Short mmCIF file of C-alpha atoms in Angstrom, two decimals:
data_model
loop_
_atom_site.label_atom_id
_atom_site.label_comp_id
_atom_site.label_asym_id
_atom_site.label_seq_id
_atom_site.Cartn_x
_atom_site.Cartn_y
_atom_site.Cartn_z
CA GLU A 191 -80.12 174.79 200.99
CA ILE A 192 -78.38 174.85 197.60
CA VAL A 193 -80.00 172.41 195.18
CA MET A 194 -77.76 170.62 192.70
CA THR A 195 -78.98 169.15 189.43
CA GLN A 196 -77.12 167.09 186.84
CA SER A 197 -77.71 166.09 183.25
CA PRO A 198 -77.87 163.64 181.77
CA LEU A 199 -78.70 161.12 184.52
CA SER A 200 -77.58 158.26 182.29
CA LEU A 201 -74.77 158.41 179.75
CA PRO A 202 -73.81 155.46 177.54
CA VAL A 203 -70.35 156.06 176.11
CA THR A 204 -68.06 154.53 173.51
CA PRO A 205 -64.45 153.99 174.57
CA GLY A 206 -62.17 156.54 172.95
CA GLU A 207 -64.91 159.12 172.52
CA ALA A 208 -65.47 162.26 174.55
CA ALA A 209 -68.16 162.63 177.21
CA SER A 210 -69.58 165.57 179.10
CA ILE A 211 -71.70 165.94 182.23
CA SER A 212 -73.46 169.14 183.25
CA CYS A 213 -74.06 170.30 186.81
CA ARG A 214 -76.16 173.27 187.86
CA SER A 215 -76.60 174.86 191.27
CA SER A 216 -79.58 176.86 192.54
CA GLN A 217 -77.27 179.72 193.51
CA SER A 218 -73.78 180.89 192.65
CA LEU A 219 -70.96 178.78 194.10
CA MET A 220 -68.43 181.60 193.91
CA ASP A 221 -67.13 183.09 197.15
CA SER A 222 -65.75 186.59 197.71
CA ASN A 223 -62.25 185.46 196.69
CA GLY A 224 -63.44 184.23 193.31
CA TYR A 225 -63.17 180.51 194.12
CA HIS A 226 -65.93 178.18 192.96
CA TYR A 227 -66.75 175.55 195.57
CA LEU A 228 -67.77 172.83 193.15
CA GLU A 229 -66.40 169.30 193.33
CA TRP A 230 -66.72 166.21 191.14
CA TYR A 231 -66.59 162.62 192.36
CA LEU A 232 -66.57 159.25 190.64
CA GLN A 233 -67.99 156.23 192.42
CA ARG A 234 -67.07 153.04 190.63
CA PRO A 235 -69.38 150.06 191.26
CA GLY A 236 -68.84 148.64 194.73
CA GLN A 237 -66.26 151.27 195.70
CA SER A 238 -66.07 154.43 197.80
CA PRO A 239 -66.29 157.74 195.95
CA GLN A 240 -63.11 159.24 194.55
CA LEU A 241 -62.34 162.96 194.23
CA LEU A 242 -61.76 164.04 190.63
CA ILE A 243 -62.05 167.84 190.63
CA TYR A 244 -62.13 170.50 193.35
CA LEU A 245 -62.66 174.26 193.22
CA GLY A 246 -64.43 173.83 189.91
CA SER A 247 -61.41 173.07 187.76
CA HIS A 248 -58.53 171.72 189.85
CA ARG A 249 -57.72 168.10 189.14
CA ALA A 250 -57.06 166.01 192.26
CA SER A 251 -53.78 164.19 192.71
CA GLY A 252 -53.48 161.09 190.56
CA VAL A 253 -56.48 161.89 188.38
CA PRO A 254 -55.73 161.37 184.67
CA ASP A 255 -55.58 164.54 182.58
CA ARG A 256 -58.39 163.28 180.36
CA PHE A 257 -60.70 164.59 183.13
CA SER A 258 -61.29 168.33 183.22
CA GLY A 259 -63.69 170.61 185.04
CA SER A 260 -64.93 174.02 183.98
CA GLY A 261 -67.67 176.52 184.64
CA SER A 262 -68.57 179.42 186.85
CA GLY A 263 -71.42 180.83 188.85
CA THR A 264 -74.13 178.20 188.70
CA ASP A 265 -73.14 176.16 185.64
CA PHE A 266 -70.35 173.60 185.60
CA THR A 267 -69.16 170.83 183.31
CA LEU A 268 -67.06 167.71 183.71
CA LYS A 269 -65.44 166.52 180.50
CA ILE A 270 -63.74 163.24 179.74
CA SER A 271 -61.67 163.68 176.60
CA ARG A 272 -61.34 160.00 175.73
CA VAL A 273 -63.43 157.59 177.77
CA GLU A 274 -61.79 154.41 178.99
CA ALA A 275 -63.48 151.29 180.34
CA GLU A 276 -62.34 152.13 183.90
CA ASP A 277 -64.35 155.38 183.80
CA VAL A 278 -67.61 153.47 184.26
CA GLY A 279 -69.55 154.43 187.36
CA ALA A 280 -71.63 157.19 188.92
CA TYR A 281 -70.42 160.79 188.73
CA TYR A 282 -71.57 163.28 191.35
CA CYS A 283 -71.10 167.01 191.60
CA MET A 284 -71.16 168.54 195.07
CA GLN A 285 -71.24 172.10 196.34
CA GLY A 286 -68.95 172.91 199.27
CA LEU A 287 -69.77 176.61 199.54
CA GLN A 288 -72.06 176.27 202.53
CA THR A 289 -73.52 173.62 204.78
CA PRO A 290 -75.48 171.54 204.22
CA PHE A 291 -73.14 170.38 201.49
CA THR A 292 -75.30 168.99 198.73
CA PHE A 293 -74.70 166.47 195.97
CA GLY A 294 -76.29 166.23 192.58
CA PRO A 295 -78.39 163.13 191.86
CA GLY A 296 -75.55 161.46 189.99
CA THR A 297 -74.88 160.55 186.36
CA LYS A 298 -74.43 156.86 185.59
CA VAL A 299 -71.85 156.31 182.89
CA ASP A 300 -71.61 152.93 181.22
CA ILE A 301 -70.14 151.50 178.07
CA LYS A 302 -72.38 151.18 175.02
CA GLU B 38 -50.21 156.52 203.30
CA VAL B 39 -53.51 158.04 204.36
CA GLN B 40 -56.08 155.50 205.56
CA LEU B 41 -59.58 155.87 206.95
CA LEU B 42 -61.15 152.77 208.50
CA ASP B 43 -64.90 152.95 209.17
CA SER B 44 -66.51 150.66 211.72
CA GLY B 45 -69.46 150.36 214.07
CA GLY B 46 -72.30 149.73 211.66
CA GLY B 47 -74.86 146.99 212.09
CA LEU B 48 -78.52 146.11 212.49
CA VAL B 49 -80.51 148.20 214.95
CA ARG B 50 -84.21 148.53 215.80
CA PRO B 51 -86.06 151.76 215.07
CA GLY B 52 -85.50 154.18 217.93
CA GLY B 53 -82.16 152.60 218.76
CA SER B 54 -78.64 154.01 218.79
CA LEU B 55 -75.27 153.27 217.21
CA ARG B 56 -71.85 154.87 217.34
CA LEU B 57 -69.75 154.83 214.20
CA SER B 58 -65.98 155.21 214.29
CA CYS B 59 -63.44 156.21 211.67
CA ALA B 60 -59.82 155.45 212.55
CA ALA B 61 -57.46 157.75 210.66
CA SER B 62 -53.77 157.32 209.93
CA GLY B 63 -51.11 158.74 207.63
CA PHE B 64 -51.80 162.43 208.24
CA THR B 65 -51.97 164.92 211.09
CA PHE B 66 -55.52 164.27 212.23
CA SER B 67 -56.09 167.68 213.81
CA SER B 68 -55.16 169.50 210.59
CA ASN B 69 -58.14 168.50 208.49
CA ALA B 70 -61.87 168.94 208.68
CA MET B 71 -63.80 165.68 208.40
CA SER B 72 -67.29 164.67 207.36
CA TRP B 73 -69.69 161.75 207.33
CA VAL B 74 -71.48 161.02 204.05
CA ARG B 75 -74.11 158.31 203.62
CA GLN B 76 -75.63 156.38 200.75
CA ALA B 77 -78.97 154.65 201.06
CA PRO B 78 -79.34 151.39 199.11
CA GLY B 79 -79.43 152.14 195.39
CA LYS B 80 -79.41 155.89 195.99
CA GLY B 81 -77.00 158.79 195.68
CA LEU B 82 -74.65 160.41 198.14
CA GLU B 83 -75.96 162.50 201.06
CA TRP B 84 -73.76 164.64 203.28
CA VAL B 85 -74.58 164.06 206.95
CA SER B 86 -72.25 166.03 209.19
CA ALA B 87 -68.91 167.85 209.37
CA ILE B 88 -66.43 168.84 212.05
CA SER B 89 -63.53 171.27 212.00
CA GLY B 90 -59.95 170.14 212.45
CA ASP B 91 -59.82 171.22 216.09
CA GLY B 92 -63.29 169.87 216.80
CA THR B 93 -64.74 173.17 217.93
CA SER B 94 -67.19 173.61 215.03
CA THR B 95 -69.79 171.07 213.95
CA TYR B 96 -72.43 171.06 211.21
CA TYR B 97 -75.38 168.81 210.45
CA ALA B 98 -77.89 168.05 207.73
CA ASP B 99 -81.41 168.97 208.79
CA SER B 100 -82.41 165.30 208.49
CA VAL B 101 -80.13 164.32 211.39
CA LYS B 102 -79.90 167.50 213.46
CA GLY B 103 -80.76 166.83 217.09
CA ARG B 104 -80.32 163.07 216.69
CA PHE B 105 -76.71 162.64 215.49
CA THR B 106 -73.55 164.01 217.09
CA ILE B 107 -70.18 164.21 215.36
CA SER B 108 -67.00 164.33 217.42
CA ARG B 109 -63.32 163.58 217.14
CA ASP B 110 -60.66 162.34 219.55
CA ILE B 111 -57.40 163.83 218.36
CA SER B 112 -55.35 161.70 220.76
CA LYS B 113 -56.80 158.56 219.13
CA SER B 114 -56.98 159.98 215.57
CA THR B 115 -60.57 158.83 215.47
CA LEU B 116 -63.76 160.42 214.17
CA TYR B 117 -67.12 159.43 215.62
CA LEU B 118 -70.78 159.68 214.74
CA GLN B 119 -73.19 159.02 217.58
CA MET B 120 -76.57 158.20 216.08
CA ASN B 121 -79.66 158.25 218.31
CA ARG B 122 -83.38 157.78 217.63
CA LEU B 123 -82.61 155.93 214.43
CA GLY B 124 -85.33 155.52 211.84
CA VAL B 125 -85.65 153.29 208.77
CA GLU B 126 -84.72 156.33 206.67
CA ASP B 127 -81.24 156.23 208.23
CA THR B 128 -80.49 152.88 206.61
CA ALA B 129 -77.39 153.47 204.49
CA VAL B 130 -73.69 152.87 204.08
CA TYR B 131 -71.88 155.55 206.08
CA TYR B 132 -68.53 156.87 204.87
CA CYS B 133 -66.12 159.12 206.69
CA ALA B 134 -64.24 161.50 204.44
CA LYS B 135 -61.28 163.84 204.90
CA ARG B 136 -61.35 167.40 203.64
CA TYR B 137 -58.33 168.10 201.42
CA SER B 138 -57.52 171.71 202.28
CA CYS B 139 -59.00 175.02 203.27
CA SER B 140 -58.94 178.59 201.98
CA ASP B 141 -59.81 181.10 204.69
CA GLU B 142 -62.68 179.39 206.49
CA ARG B 143 -63.90 177.21 203.64
CA CYS B 144 -62.51 173.76 202.98
CA TYR B 145 -62.70 171.80 199.77
CA GLY B 146 -62.27 168.33 198.31
CA PHE B 147 -62.99 165.04 200.05
CA ASP B 148 -59.67 163.50 199.02
CA TYR B 149 -59.82 160.32 201.11
CA TRP B 150 -62.81 158.17 202.01
CA GLY B 151 -63.29 155.23 204.31
CA GLN B 152 -64.53 151.94 202.95
CA GLY B 153 -67.95 152.56 204.45
CA THR B 154 -69.85 150.83 207.24
CA PRO B 155 -73.44 149.66 206.66
CA VAL B 156 -76.23 150.64 209.01
CA THR B 157 -79.58 148.87 208.78
CA VAL B 158 -82.53 150.11 210.80
CA SER B 159 -85.27 147.52 210.84
CA SER B 160 -87.70 145.86 213.21
#
């Protein structure tokens, strides 16, 4: 099983400032075609999760361009260029390279 | 518009069974792999099970293997999760989720999620 870790686990942010979340996997998430099977989700309080990023860096439909994903191998980063109040919630990375799919423990983002 | 409607959750005694359903609409149901993901109270997300678009391939987390069965009825555009021998550790909100697309044999992105159905296992 691929183990996913995230840091920090809690992230107080100031609206308008940038924020960054790190995700690390216990083994490379790159397949033979060079794709990285790393996804990012945001779960706002009381809501179902929402896909933000797939294949490491591809923004999902409707996701604001202030969200970006990067990384390779075992190290990935989600960046929010300018945090807005609606970005509050729990952010999860997930590996989709092999079953069992595994999520990171989550990073709780709230407003300072 | 794509919609996933989860149902079937409830209160069940330890050792009991439940069948969850996820009614899908707005897309060609047989074209996309699907999964169940759960979230215990106050905890993070845990992937439970997946099924291929045509229903011929299924996958399970070790924690549910041998107790849960995922299936899909393409004629009804409905995903199911049959849960047997339930334990208190299975208490969670269960979400169905649609896989966005696939490259070769690997799919990626849960682009739509149901609203979740709560399952409580308690005596």
